[in-house]
Short mmCIF file of N, CA and C in Angstrom, two decimals:
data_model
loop_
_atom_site.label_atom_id
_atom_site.label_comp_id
_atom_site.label_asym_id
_atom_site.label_seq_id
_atom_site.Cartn_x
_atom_site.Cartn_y
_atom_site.Cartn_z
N UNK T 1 -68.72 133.72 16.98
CA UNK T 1 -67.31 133.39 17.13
C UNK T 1 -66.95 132.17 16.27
N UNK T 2 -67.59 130.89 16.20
CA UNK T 2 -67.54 129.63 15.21
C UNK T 2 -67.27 130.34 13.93
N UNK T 3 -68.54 130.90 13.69
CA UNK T 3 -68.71 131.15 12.40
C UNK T 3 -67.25 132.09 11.92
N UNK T 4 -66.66 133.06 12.96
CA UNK T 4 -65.49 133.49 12.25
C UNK T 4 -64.45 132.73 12.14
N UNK T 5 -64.29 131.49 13.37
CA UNK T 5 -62.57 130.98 12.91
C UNK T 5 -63.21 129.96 11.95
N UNK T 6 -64.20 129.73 11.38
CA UNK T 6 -64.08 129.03 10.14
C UNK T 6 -64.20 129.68 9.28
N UNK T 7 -64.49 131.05 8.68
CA UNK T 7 -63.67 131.37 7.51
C UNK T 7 -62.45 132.03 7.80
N UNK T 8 -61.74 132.03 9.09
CA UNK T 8 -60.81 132.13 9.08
C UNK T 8 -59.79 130.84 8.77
N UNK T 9 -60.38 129.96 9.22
CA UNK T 9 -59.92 128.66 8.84
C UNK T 9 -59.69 128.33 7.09
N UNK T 10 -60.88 128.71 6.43
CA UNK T 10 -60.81 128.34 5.14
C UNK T 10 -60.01 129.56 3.79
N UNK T 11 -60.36 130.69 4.88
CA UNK T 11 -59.22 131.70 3.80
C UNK T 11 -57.65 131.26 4.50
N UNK T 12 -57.44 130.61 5.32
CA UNK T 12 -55.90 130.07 5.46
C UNK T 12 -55.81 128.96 4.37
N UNK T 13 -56.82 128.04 4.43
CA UNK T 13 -56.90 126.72 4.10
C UNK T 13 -56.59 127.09 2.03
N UNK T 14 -57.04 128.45 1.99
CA UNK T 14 -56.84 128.78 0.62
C UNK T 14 -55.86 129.45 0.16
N UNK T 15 -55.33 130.05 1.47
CA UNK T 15 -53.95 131.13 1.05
C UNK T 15 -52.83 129.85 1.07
N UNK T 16 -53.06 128.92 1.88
CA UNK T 16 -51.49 127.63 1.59
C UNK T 16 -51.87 126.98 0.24
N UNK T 17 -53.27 126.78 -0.18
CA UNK T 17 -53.33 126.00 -1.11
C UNK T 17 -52.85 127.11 -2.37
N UNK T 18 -52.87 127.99 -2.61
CA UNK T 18 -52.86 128.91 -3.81
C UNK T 18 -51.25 128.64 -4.18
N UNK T 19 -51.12 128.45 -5.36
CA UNK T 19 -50.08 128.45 -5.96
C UNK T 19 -49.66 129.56 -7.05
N UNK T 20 -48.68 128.88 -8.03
CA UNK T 20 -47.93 130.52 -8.44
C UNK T 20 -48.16 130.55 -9.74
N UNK T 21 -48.95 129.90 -9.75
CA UNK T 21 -49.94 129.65 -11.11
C UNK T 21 -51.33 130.82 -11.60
N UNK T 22 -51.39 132.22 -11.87
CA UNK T 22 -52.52 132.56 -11.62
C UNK T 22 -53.51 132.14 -12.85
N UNK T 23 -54.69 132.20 -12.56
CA UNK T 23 -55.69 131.41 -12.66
C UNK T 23 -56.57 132.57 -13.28
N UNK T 24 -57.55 132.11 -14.52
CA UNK T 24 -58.47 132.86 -15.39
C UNK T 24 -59.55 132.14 -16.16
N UNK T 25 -60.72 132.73 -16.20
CA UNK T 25 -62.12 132.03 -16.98
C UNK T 25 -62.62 133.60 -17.59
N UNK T 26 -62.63 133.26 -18.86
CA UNK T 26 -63.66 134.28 -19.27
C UNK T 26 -64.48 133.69 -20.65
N UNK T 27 -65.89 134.12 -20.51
CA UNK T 27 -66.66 133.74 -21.82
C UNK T 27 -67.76 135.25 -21.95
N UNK T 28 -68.51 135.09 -23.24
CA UNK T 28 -69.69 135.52 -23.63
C UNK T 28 -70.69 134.66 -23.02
N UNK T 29 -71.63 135.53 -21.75
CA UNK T 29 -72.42 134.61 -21.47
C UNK T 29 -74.01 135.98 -22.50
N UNK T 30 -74.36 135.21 -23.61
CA UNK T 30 -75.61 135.76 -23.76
C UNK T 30 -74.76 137.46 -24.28
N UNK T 31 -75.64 138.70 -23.78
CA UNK T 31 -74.76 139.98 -23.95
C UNK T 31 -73.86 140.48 -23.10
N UNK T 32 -73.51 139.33 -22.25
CA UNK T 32 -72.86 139.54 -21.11
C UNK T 32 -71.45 139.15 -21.13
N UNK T 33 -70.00 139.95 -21.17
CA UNK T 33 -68.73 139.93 -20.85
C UNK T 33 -68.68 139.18 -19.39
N UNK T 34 -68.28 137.95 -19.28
CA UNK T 34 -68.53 137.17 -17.78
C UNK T 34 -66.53 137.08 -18.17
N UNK T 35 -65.96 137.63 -16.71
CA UNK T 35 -64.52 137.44 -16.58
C UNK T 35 -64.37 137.42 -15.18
N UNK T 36 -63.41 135.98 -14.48
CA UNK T 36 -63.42 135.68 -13.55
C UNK T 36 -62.10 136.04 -13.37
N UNK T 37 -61.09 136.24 -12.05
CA UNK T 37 -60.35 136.62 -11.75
C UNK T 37 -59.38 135.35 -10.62
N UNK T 38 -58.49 134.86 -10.44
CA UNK T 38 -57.58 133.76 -10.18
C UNK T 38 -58.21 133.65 -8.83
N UNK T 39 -58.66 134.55 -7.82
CA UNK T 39 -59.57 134.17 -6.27
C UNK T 39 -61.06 133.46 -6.54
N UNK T 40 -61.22 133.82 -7.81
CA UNK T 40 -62.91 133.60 -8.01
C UNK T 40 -62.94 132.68 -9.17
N UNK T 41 -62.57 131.55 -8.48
CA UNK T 41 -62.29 130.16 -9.46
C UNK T 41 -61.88 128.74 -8.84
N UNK T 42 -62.46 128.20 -9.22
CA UNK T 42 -62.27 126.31 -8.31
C UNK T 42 -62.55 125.72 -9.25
N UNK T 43 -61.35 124.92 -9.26
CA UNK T 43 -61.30 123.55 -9.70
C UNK T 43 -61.39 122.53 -8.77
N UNK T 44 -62.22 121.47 -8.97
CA UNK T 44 -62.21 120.37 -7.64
C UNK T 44 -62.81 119.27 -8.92
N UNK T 45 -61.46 118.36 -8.70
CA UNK T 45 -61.53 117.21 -9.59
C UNK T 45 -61.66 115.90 -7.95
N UNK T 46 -62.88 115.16 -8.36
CA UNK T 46 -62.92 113.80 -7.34
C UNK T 46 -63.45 112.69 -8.49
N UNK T 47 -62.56 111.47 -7.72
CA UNK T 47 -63.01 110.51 -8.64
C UNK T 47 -63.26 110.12 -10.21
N UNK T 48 -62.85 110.80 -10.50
CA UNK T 48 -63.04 111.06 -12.50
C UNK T 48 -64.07 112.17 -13.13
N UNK T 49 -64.63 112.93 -11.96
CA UNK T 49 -65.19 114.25 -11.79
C UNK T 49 -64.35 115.01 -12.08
N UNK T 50 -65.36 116.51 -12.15
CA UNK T 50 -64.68 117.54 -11.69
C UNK T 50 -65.84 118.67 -11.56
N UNK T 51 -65.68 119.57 -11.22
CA UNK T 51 -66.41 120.82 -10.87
C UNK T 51 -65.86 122.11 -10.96
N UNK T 52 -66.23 122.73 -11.78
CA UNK T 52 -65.31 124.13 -12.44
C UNK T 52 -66.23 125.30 -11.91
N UNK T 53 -66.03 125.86 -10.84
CA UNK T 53 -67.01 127.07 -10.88
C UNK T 53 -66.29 128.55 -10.81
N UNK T 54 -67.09 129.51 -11.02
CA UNK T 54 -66.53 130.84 -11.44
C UNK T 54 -67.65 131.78 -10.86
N UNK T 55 -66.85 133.21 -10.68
CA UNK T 55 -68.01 134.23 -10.40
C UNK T 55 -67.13 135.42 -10.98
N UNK T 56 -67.58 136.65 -11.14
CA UNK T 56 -67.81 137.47 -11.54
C UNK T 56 -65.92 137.54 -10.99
N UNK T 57 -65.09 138.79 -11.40
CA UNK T 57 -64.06 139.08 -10.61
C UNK T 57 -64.18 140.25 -9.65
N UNK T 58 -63.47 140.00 -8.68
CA UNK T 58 -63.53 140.54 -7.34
C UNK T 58 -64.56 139.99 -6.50
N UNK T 59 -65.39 139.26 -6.86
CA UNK T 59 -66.67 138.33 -5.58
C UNK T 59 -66.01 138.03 -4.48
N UNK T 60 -64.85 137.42 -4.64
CA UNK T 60 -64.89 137.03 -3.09
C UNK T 60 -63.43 138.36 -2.23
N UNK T 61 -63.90 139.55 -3.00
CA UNK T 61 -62.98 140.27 -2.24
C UNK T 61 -63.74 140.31 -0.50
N UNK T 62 -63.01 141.34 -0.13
CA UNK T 62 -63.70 141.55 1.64
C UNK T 62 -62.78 142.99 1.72
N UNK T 63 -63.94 143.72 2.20
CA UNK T 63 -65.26 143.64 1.92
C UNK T 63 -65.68 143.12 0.80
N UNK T 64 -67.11 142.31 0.38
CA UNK T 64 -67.89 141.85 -0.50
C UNK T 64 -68.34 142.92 -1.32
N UNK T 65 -68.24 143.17 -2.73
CA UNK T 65 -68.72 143.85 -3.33
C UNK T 65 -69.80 144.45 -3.47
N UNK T 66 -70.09 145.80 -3.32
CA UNK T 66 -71.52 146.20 -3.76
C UNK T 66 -72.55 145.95 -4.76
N UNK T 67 -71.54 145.69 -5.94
CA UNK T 67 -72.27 145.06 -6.90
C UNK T 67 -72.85 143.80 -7.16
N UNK T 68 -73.45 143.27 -8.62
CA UNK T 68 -74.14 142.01 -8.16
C UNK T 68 -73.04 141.24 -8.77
N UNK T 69 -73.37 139.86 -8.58
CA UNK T 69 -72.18 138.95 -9.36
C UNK T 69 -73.04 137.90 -9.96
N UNK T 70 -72.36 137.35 -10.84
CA UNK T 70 -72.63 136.34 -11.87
C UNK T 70 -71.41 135.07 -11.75
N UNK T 71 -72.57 133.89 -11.72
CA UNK T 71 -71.69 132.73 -11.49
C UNK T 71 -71.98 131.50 -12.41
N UNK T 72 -70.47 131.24 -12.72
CA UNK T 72 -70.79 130.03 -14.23
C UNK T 72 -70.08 128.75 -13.24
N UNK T 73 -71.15 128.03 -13.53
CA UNK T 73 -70.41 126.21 -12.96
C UNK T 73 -70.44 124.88 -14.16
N UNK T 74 -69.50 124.42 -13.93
CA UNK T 74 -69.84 123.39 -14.96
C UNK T 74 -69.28 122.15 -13.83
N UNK T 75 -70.11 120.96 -14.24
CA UNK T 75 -69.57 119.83 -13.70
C UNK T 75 -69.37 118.77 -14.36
N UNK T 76 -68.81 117.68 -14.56
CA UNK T 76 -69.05 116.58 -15.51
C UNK T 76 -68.36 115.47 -14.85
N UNK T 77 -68.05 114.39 -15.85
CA UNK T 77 -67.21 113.26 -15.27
C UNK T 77 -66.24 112.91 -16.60
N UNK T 78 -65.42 112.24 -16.41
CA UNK T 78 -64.37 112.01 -17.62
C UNK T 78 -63.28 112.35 -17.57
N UNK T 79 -62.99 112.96 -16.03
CA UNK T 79 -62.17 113.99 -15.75
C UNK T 79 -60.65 112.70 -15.47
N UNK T 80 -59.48 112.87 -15.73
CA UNK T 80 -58.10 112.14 -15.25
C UNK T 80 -57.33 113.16 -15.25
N UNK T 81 -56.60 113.16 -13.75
CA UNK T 81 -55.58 113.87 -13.45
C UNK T 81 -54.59 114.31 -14.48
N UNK T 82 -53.98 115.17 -14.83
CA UNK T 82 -53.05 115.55 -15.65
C UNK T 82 -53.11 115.06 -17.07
N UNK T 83 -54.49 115.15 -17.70
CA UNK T 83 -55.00 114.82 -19.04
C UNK T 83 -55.61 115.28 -19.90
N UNK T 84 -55.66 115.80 -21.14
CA UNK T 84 -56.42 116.05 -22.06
C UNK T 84 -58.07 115.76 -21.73
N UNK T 85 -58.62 116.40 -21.96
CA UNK T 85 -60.10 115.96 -21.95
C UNK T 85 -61.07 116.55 -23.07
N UNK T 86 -62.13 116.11 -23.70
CA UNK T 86 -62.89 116.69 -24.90
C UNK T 86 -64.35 116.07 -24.22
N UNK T 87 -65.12 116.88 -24.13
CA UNK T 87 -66.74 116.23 -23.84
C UNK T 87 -66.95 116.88 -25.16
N UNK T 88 -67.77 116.38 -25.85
CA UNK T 88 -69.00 116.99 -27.01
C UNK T 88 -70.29 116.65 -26.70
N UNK T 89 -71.35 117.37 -27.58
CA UNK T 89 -72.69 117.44 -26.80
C UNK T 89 -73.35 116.14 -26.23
N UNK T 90 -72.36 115.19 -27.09
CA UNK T 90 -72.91 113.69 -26.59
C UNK T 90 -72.95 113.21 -25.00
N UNK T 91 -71.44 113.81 -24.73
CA UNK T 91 -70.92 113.90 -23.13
C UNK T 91 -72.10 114.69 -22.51
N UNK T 92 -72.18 115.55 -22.87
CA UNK T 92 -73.25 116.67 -21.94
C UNK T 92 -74.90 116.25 -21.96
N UNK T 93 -75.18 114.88 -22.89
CA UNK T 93 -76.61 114.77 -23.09
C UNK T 93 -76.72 113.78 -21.76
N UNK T 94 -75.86 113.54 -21.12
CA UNK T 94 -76.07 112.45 -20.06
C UNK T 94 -76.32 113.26 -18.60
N UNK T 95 -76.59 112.37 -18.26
CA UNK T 95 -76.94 113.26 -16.86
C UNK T 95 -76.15 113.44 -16.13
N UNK T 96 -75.25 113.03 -15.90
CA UNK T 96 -73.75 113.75 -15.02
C UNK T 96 -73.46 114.72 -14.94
N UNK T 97 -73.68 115.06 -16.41
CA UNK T 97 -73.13 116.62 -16.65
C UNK T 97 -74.01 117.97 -16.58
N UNK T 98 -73.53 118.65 -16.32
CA UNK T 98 -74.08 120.06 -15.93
C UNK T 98 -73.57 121.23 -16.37
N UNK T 99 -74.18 122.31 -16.37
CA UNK T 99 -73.69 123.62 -16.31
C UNK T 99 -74.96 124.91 -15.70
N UNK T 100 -74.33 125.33 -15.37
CA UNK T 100 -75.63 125.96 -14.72
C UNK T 100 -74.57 127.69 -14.58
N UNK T 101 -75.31 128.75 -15.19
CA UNK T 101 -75.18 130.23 -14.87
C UNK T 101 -76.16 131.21 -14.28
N UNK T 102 -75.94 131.57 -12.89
CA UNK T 102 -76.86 132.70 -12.24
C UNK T 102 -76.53 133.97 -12.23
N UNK T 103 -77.30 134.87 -13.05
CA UNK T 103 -76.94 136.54 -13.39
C UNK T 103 -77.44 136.92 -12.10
N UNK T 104 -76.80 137.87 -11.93
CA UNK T 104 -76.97 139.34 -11.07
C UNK T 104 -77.39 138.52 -9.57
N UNK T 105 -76.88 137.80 -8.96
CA UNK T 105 -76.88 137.28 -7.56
C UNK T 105 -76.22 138.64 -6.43
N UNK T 106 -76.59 138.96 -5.37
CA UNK T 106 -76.16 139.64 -4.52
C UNK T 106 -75.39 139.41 -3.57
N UNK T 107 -74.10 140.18 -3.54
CA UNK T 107 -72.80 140.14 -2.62
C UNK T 107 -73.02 139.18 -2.10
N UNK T 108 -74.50 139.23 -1.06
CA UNK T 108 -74.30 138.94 0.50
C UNK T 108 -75.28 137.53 0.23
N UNK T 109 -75.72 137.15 -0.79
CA UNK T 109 -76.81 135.93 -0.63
C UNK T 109 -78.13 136.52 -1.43
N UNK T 110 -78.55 135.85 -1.73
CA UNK T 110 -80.04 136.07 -2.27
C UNK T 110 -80.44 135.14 -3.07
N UNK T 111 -81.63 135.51 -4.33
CA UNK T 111 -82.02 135.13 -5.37
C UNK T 111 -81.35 135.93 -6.71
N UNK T 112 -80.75 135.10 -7.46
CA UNK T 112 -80.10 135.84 -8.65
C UNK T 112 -81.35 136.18 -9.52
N UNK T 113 -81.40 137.18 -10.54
CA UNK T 113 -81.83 137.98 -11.73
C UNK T 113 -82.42 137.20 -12.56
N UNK T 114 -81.45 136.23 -12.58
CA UNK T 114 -81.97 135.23 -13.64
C UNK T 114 -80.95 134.05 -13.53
N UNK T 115 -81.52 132.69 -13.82
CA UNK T 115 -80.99 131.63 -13.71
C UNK T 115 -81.07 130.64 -14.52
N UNK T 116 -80.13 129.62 -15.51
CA UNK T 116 -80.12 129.03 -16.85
C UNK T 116 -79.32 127.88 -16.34
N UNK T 117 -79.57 126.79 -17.06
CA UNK T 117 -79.13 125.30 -16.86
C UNK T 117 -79.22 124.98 -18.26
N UNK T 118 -78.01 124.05 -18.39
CA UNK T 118 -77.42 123.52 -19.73
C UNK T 118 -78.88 122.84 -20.33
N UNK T 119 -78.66 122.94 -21.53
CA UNK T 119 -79.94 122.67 -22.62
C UNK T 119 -79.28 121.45 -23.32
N UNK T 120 -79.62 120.50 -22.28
CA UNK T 120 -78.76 118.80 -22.71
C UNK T 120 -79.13 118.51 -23.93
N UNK T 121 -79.77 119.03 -24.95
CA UNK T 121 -80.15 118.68 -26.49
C UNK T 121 -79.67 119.39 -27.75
N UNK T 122 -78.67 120.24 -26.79
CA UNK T 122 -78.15 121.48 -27.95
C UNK T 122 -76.89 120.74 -28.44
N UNK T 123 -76.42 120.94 -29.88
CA UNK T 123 -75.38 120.45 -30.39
C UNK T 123 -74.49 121.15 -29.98
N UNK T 124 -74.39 122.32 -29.89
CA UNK T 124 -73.25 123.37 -29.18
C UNK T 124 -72.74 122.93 -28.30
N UNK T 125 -72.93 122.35 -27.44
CA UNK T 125 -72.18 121.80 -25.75
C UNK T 125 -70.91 121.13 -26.29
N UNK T 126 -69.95 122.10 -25.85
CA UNK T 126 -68.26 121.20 -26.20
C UNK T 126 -67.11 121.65 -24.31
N UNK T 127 -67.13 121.09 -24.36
CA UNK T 127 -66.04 121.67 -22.83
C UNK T 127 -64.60 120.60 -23.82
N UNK T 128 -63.57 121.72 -23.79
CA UNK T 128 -62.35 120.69 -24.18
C UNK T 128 -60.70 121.50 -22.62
N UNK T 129 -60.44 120.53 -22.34
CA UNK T 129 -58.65 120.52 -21.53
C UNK T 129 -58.27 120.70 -22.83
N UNK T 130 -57.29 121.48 -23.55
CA UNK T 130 -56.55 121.50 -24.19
C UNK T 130 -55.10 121.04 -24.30
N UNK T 131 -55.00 121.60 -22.86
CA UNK T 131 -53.25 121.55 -22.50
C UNK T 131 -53.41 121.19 -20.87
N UNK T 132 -52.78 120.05 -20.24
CA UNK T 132 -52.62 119.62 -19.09
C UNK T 132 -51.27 119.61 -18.68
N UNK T 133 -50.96 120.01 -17.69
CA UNK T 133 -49.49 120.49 -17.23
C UNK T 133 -49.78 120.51 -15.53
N UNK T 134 -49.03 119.18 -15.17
CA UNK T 134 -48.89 118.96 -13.57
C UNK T 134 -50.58 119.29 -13.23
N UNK T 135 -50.96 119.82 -12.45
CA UNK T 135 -52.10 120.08 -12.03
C UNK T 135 -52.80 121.26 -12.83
N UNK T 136 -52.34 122.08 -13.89
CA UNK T 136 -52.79 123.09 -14.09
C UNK T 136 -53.20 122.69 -15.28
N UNK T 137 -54.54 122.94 -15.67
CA UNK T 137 -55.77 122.60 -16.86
C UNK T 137 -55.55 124.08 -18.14
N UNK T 138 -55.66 124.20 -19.12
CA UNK T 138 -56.13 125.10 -20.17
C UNK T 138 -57.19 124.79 -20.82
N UNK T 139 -58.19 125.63 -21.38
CA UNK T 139 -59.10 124.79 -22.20
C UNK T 139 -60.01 125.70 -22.57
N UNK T 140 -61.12 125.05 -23.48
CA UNK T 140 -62.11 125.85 -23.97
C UNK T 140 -63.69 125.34 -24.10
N UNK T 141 -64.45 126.53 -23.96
CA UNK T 141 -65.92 126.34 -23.55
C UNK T 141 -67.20 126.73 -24.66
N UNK T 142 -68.03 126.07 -24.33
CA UNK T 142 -69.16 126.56 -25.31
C UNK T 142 -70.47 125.82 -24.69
N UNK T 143 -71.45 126.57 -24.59
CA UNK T 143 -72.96 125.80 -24.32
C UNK T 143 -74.34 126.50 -24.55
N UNK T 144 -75.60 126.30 -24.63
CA UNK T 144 -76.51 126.74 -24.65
C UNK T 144 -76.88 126.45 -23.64
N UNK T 145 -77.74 127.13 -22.80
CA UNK T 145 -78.43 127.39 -21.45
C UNK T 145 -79.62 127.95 -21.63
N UNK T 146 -80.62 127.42 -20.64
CA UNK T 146 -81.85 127.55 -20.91
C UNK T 146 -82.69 128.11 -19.84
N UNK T 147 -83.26 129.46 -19.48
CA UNK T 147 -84.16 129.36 -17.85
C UNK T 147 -85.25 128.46 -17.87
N UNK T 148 -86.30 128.59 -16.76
CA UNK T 148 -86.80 127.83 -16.34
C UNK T 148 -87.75 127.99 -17.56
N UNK T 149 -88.41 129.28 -18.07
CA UNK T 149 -89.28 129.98 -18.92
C UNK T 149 -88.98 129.32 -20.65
N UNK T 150 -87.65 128.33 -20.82
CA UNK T 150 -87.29 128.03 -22.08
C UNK T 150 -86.60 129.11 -23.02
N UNK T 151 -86.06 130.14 -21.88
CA UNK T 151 -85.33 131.28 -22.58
C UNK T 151 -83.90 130.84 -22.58
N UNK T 152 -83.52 130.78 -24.21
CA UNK T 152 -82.06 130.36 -24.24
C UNK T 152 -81.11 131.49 -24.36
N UNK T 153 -79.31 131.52 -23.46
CA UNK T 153 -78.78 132.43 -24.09
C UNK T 153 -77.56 131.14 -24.72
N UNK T 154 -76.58 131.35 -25.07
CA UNK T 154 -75.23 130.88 -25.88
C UNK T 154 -74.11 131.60 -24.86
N UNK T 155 -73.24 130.85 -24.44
CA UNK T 155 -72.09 130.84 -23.74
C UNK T 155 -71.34 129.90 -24.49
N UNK T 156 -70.43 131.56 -25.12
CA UNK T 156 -69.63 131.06 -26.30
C UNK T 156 -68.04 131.82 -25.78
N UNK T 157 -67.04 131.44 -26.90
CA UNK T 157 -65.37 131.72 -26.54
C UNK T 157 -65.33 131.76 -25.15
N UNK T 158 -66.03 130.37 -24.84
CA UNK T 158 -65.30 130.12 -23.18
C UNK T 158 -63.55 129.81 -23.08
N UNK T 159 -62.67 130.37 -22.49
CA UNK T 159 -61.53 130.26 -22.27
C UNK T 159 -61.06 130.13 -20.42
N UNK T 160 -60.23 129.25 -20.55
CA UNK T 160 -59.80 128.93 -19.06
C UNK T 160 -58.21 128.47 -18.73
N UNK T 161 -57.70 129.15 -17.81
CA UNK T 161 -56.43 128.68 -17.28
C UNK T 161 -56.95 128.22 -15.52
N UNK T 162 -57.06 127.21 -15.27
CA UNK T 162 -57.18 126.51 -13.92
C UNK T 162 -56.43 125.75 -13.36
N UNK T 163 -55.86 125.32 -11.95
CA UNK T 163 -55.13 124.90 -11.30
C UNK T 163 -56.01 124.19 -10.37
N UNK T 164 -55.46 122.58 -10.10
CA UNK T 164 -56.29 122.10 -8.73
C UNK T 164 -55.22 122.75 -7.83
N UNK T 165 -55.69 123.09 -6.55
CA UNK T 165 -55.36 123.52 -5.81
C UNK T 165 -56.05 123.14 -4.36
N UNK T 166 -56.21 121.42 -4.13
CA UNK T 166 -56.67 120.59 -3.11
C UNK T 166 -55.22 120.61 -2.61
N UNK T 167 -55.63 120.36 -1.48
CA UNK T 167 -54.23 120.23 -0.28
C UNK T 167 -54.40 118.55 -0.10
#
């Protein structure tokens, strides 16, 4: 019973926060078409942070999808409310920053397929805000990612329309 009025609690807590802004991430992760859909996307900027994560589109339908999903996160710092922002690989060689993508994870929980974390030495690493408007971010992506094994893929023509959407 807990466990339901709190995601009943938090799909309210998300249907007031959603605005009329819809919301999109898509890149080349590796041979993989990764396109996220305006439910399956967070922005959460704290403190000069922020945290961008994404999954596959339709993940958080309900029912939960049969299929598997794929999830791209990036985190960093540098972040100011309603501002332009540019990290280059210099930004990303520090330890703040992150990115991390898990292929083929299952609906309901598991161990994903495969799993890659930003390759803090690659010149490729660029995250840019392009266009900042009230709360809503535009921008563009690029990184090399690495598994645990030193297998790299390229997550390239990252593109994003995001909205904070904290209450």
């Amino acid at each position: 019973m807990r466990k339901s009025l709190t995601c009943l609690a938090l799909v309210l807590a998300t249907t007031l926060a959603h605005a009329d802004t819809p919301q999109s991430l898509s890149a080349q992760v590796g041979d993989i078409a990764f396109a996220s859909a305006d439910e399956d996307i967070t922005l959460v900027p704290v403190n000069g942070s922020f945290s961008l994560g994404a999954s596959t589109a339709g993940a958080s339908a309900w029912p939960p999808p049969k299929t598997r999903i794929d999830r791209l996160s990036i985190t960093c710092d540098g972040f100011t409310d309603g501002k332009p922002l540019v990290l280059d690989h210099k930004a990303f060689e520090r330890s703040t920053c992150d990115v991390s993508f898990a292929k083929g994870t299952k609906s309901m929980g598991g161990e994903p397929d495969a799993e890659y974390r930003l390759d803090k030495n690659s010149a490729e690493n660029h995250f840019e805000i392009t266009r900042a408007e009230g709360k809503v971010y535009e921008g563009t992506f690029k990184f090399r990612l690495k598994d645990a094994a030193g297998k790299a893929i390229t997550v390239s023509n990252g593109q994003f329309k995001v909205e904070d959407r904290q209450l």
